PDB file of C-alpha atoms in Angstrom:
ATOM      1  CA  UNK A   1      30.738   2.690   8.472  1.00 56.00           C
ATOM      2  CA  UNK A   2      28.680   5.646   7.265  1.00 66.00           C
ATOM      3  CA  UNK A   3      25.063   5.829   8.256  1.00 72.00           C
ATOM      4  CA  UNK A   4      22.575   5.588   5.401  1.00 75.00           C
ATOM      5  CA  UNK A   5      20.413   8.426   6.767  1.00 77.00           C
ATOM      6  CA  UNK A   6      17.240   6.595   5.773  1.00 79.00           C
ATOM      7  CA  UNK A   7      13.887   6.875   7.484  1.00 82.00           C
ATOM      8  CA  UNK A   8      11.140   4.286   7.392  1.00 86.00           C
ATOM      9  CA  UNK A   9       7.851   3.294   8.974  1.00 91.00           C
ATOM     10  CA  UNK A  10       7.316  -0.298  10.049  1.00 91.00           C
ATOM     11  CA  UNK A  11       3.674  -1.318  10.353  1.00 92.00           C
ATOM     12  CA  UNK A  12       1.390  -4.286  10.015  1.00 91.00           C
ATOM     13  CA  UNK A  13      -0.949  -4.535   7.051  1.00 91.00           C
ATOM     14  CA  UNK A  14      -4.090  -2.471   7.563  1.00 94.00           C
ATOM     15  CA  UNK A  15      -7.443  -3.867   8.601  1.00 94.00           C
ATOM     16  CA  UNK A  16     -10.617  -3.021   6.669  1.00 93.00           C
ATOM     17  CA  UNK A  17     -11.408  -0.085   8.962  1.00 95.00           C
ATOM     18  CA  UNK A  18      -7.825   1.296   9.015  1.00 95.00           C
ATOM     19  CA  UNK A  19      -7.042   1.386   5.264  1.00 95.00           C
ATOM     20  CA  UNK A  20      -7.809   5.113   5.098  1.00 96.00           C
ATOM     21  CA  UNK A  21      -5.533   5.863   8.026  1.00 96.00           C
ATOM     22  CA  UNK A  22      -2.782   3.734   6.461  1.00 95.00           C
ATOM     23  CA  UNK A  23      -2.872   5.826   3.260  1.00 96.00           C
ATOM     24  CA  UNK A  24      -3.129   9.060   5.256  1.00 96.00           C
ATOM     25  CA  UNK A  25       0.091   8.066   7.059  1.00 95.00           C
ATOM     26  CA  UNK A  26       1.749   7.322   3.697  1.00 94.00           C
ATOM     27  CA  UNK A  27       0.640  10.750   2.421  1.00 94.00           C
ATOM     28  CA  UNK A  28       1.540  12.742   5.544  1.00 95.00           C
ATOM     29  CA  UNK A  29       4.987  11.152   5.845  1.00 93.00           C
ATOM     30  CA  UNK A  30       5.679  11.539   2.107  1.00 92.00           C
ATOM     31  CA  UNK A  31       6.539   7.845   1.853  1.00 91.00           C
ATOM     32  CA  UNK A  32       8.146   6.949  -1.447  1.00 89.00           C
ATOM     33  CA  UNK A  33       7.728   3.175  -1.208  1.00 91.00           C
ATOM     34  CA  UNK A  34       5.568   0.545   0.472  1.00 93.00           C
ATOM     35  CA  UNK A  35       7.069  -2.900   0.864  1.00 92.00           C
ATOM     36  CA  UNK A  36       4.680  -5.734   1.672  1.00 92.00           C
ATOM     37  CA  UNK A  37       6.431  -8.870   2.920  1.00 91.00           C
ATOM     38  CA  UNK A  38       3.469 -11.237   2.930  1.00 89.00           C
ATOM     39  CA  UNK A  39       0.470 -12.094   0.792  1.00 90.00           C
ATOM     40  CA  UNK A  40      -3.055 -10.938   1.590  1.00 92.00           C
ATOM     41  CA  UNK A  41      -3.952 -14.564   2.356  1.00 93.00           C
ATOM     42  CA  UNK A  42      -1.418 -17.106   3.607  1.00 92.00           C
ATOM     43  CA  UNK A  43      -2.243 -20.666   4.702  1.00 94.00           C
ATOM     44  CA  UNK A  44      -5.968 -19.880   4.295  1.00 96.00           C
ATOM     45  CA  UNK A  45      -5.702 -17.017   6.798  1.00 94.00           C
ATOM     46  CA  UNK A  46      -6.322 -13.382   5.888  1.00 94.00           C
ATOM     47  CA  UNK A  47      -3.235 -11.396   6.906  1.00 92.00           C
ATOM     48  CA  UNK A  48      -4.507  -7.917   6.062  1.00 93.00           C
ATOM     49  CA  UNK A  49      -7.167  -6.076   4.089  1.00 95.00           C
ATOM     50  CA  UNK A  50      -6.577  -5.375   0.383  1.00 94.00           C
ATOM     51  CA  UNK A  51      -5.377  -1.768   0.577  1.00 93.00           C
ATOM     52  CA  UNK A  52      -4.646  -0.769  -3.032  1.00 93.00           C
ATOM     53  CA  UNK A  53      -6.825  -0.406  -6.164  1.00 93.00           C
ATOM     54  CA  UNK A  54      -7.655  -3.688  -7.923  1.00 87.00           C
ATOM     55  CA  UNK A  55      -6.687  -2.368 -11.336  1.00 89.00           C
ATOM     56  CA  UNK A  56      -5.344   0.527 -13.363  1.00 90.00           C
ATOM     57  CA  UNK A  57      -7.299   3.585 -14.410  1.00 82.00           C
ATOM     58  CA  UNK A  58     -10.046   6.013 -13.504  1.00 81.00           C
ATOM     59  CA  UNK A  59     -12.698   3.330 -12.922  1.00 85.00           C
ATOM     60  CA  UNK A  60     -10.535   1.484 -10.394  1.00 88.00           C
ATOM     61  CA  UNK A  61      -9.719   4.389  -8.052  1.00 92.00           C
ATOM     62  CA  UNK A  62      -9.811   3.734  -4.318  1.00 88.00           C
ATOM     63  CA  UNK A  63     -11.900   6.514  -2.737  1.00 92.00           C
ATOM     64  CA  UNK A  64     -11.189   6.848   0.986  1.00 93.00           C
ATOM     65  CA  UNK A  65     -13.833   9.333   2.078  1.00 93.00           C
ATOM     66  CA  UNK A  66     -13.009   9.013   5.786  1.00 93.00           C
ATOM     67  CA  UNK A  67      -9.600  10.642   5.234  1.00 95.00           C
ATOM     68  CA  UNK A  68     -10.437  12.539   2.014  1.00 95.00           C
ATOM     69  CA  UNK A  69      -7.913  10.709  -0.197  1.00 94.00           C
ATOM     70  CA  UNK A  70      -8.225   8.971  -3.549  1.00 95.00           C
ATOM     71  CA  UNK A  71      -5.678   6.332  -4.584  1.00 95.00           C
ATOM     72  CA  UNK A  72      -5.164   5.539  -8.264  1.00 94.00           C
ATOM     73  CA  UNK A  73      -2.875   2.832  -9.574  1.00 93.00           C
ATOM     74  CA  UNK A  74      -0.811   4.127 -12.509  1.00 93.00           C
ATOM     75  CA  UNK A  75       1.090   0.982 -13.463  1.00 94.00           C
ATOM     76  CA  UNK A  76       1.814  -2.604 -12.462  1.00 94.00           C
ATOM     77  CA  UNK A  77       4.764  -4.823 -13.361  1.00 95.00           C
ATOM     78  CA  UNK A  78       4.813  -8.506 -12.428  1.00 94.00           C
ATOM     79  CA  UNK A  79       8.264  -9.993 -11.929  1.00 94.00           C
ATOM     80  CA  UNK A  80       9.267 -13.525 -10.937  1.00 93.00           C
ATOM     81  CA  UNK A  81       9.070 -13.048  -7.175  1.00 91.00           C
ATOM     82  CA  UNK A  82       7.452  -9.657  -6.681  1.00 92.00           C
ATOM     83  CA  UNK A  83       5.096  -7.083  -8.193  1.00 93.00           C
ATOM     84  CA  UNK A  84       5.847  -3.379  -8.537  1.00 94.00           C
ATOM     85  CA  UNK A  85       2.916  -0.956  -8.515  1.00 93.00           C
ATOM     86  CA  UNK A  86       2.967   2.812  -8.970  1.00 94.00           C
ATOM     87  CA  UNK A  87       0.194   4.904  -7.380  1.00 92.00           C
TER      88      UNK A  87
END
């Protein structure tokens, strides 16, 4: 069987004070996709901090001054069992 030659990072969802470092890792490693396997809140328990912009456009940008990055959501597509967002 041929190897897929894929690289990936496996991490837990960021906490409020590590969101900037999460996005810095995404940027530095040139990650092309982020796959979240849980919801922000499950069974009334917060699993991780909301780490992407809450909407599309200039007014909704996520400014992460601690790591000097700005995240802007370009599009969002809701499907039956998942949501695809482009940043």
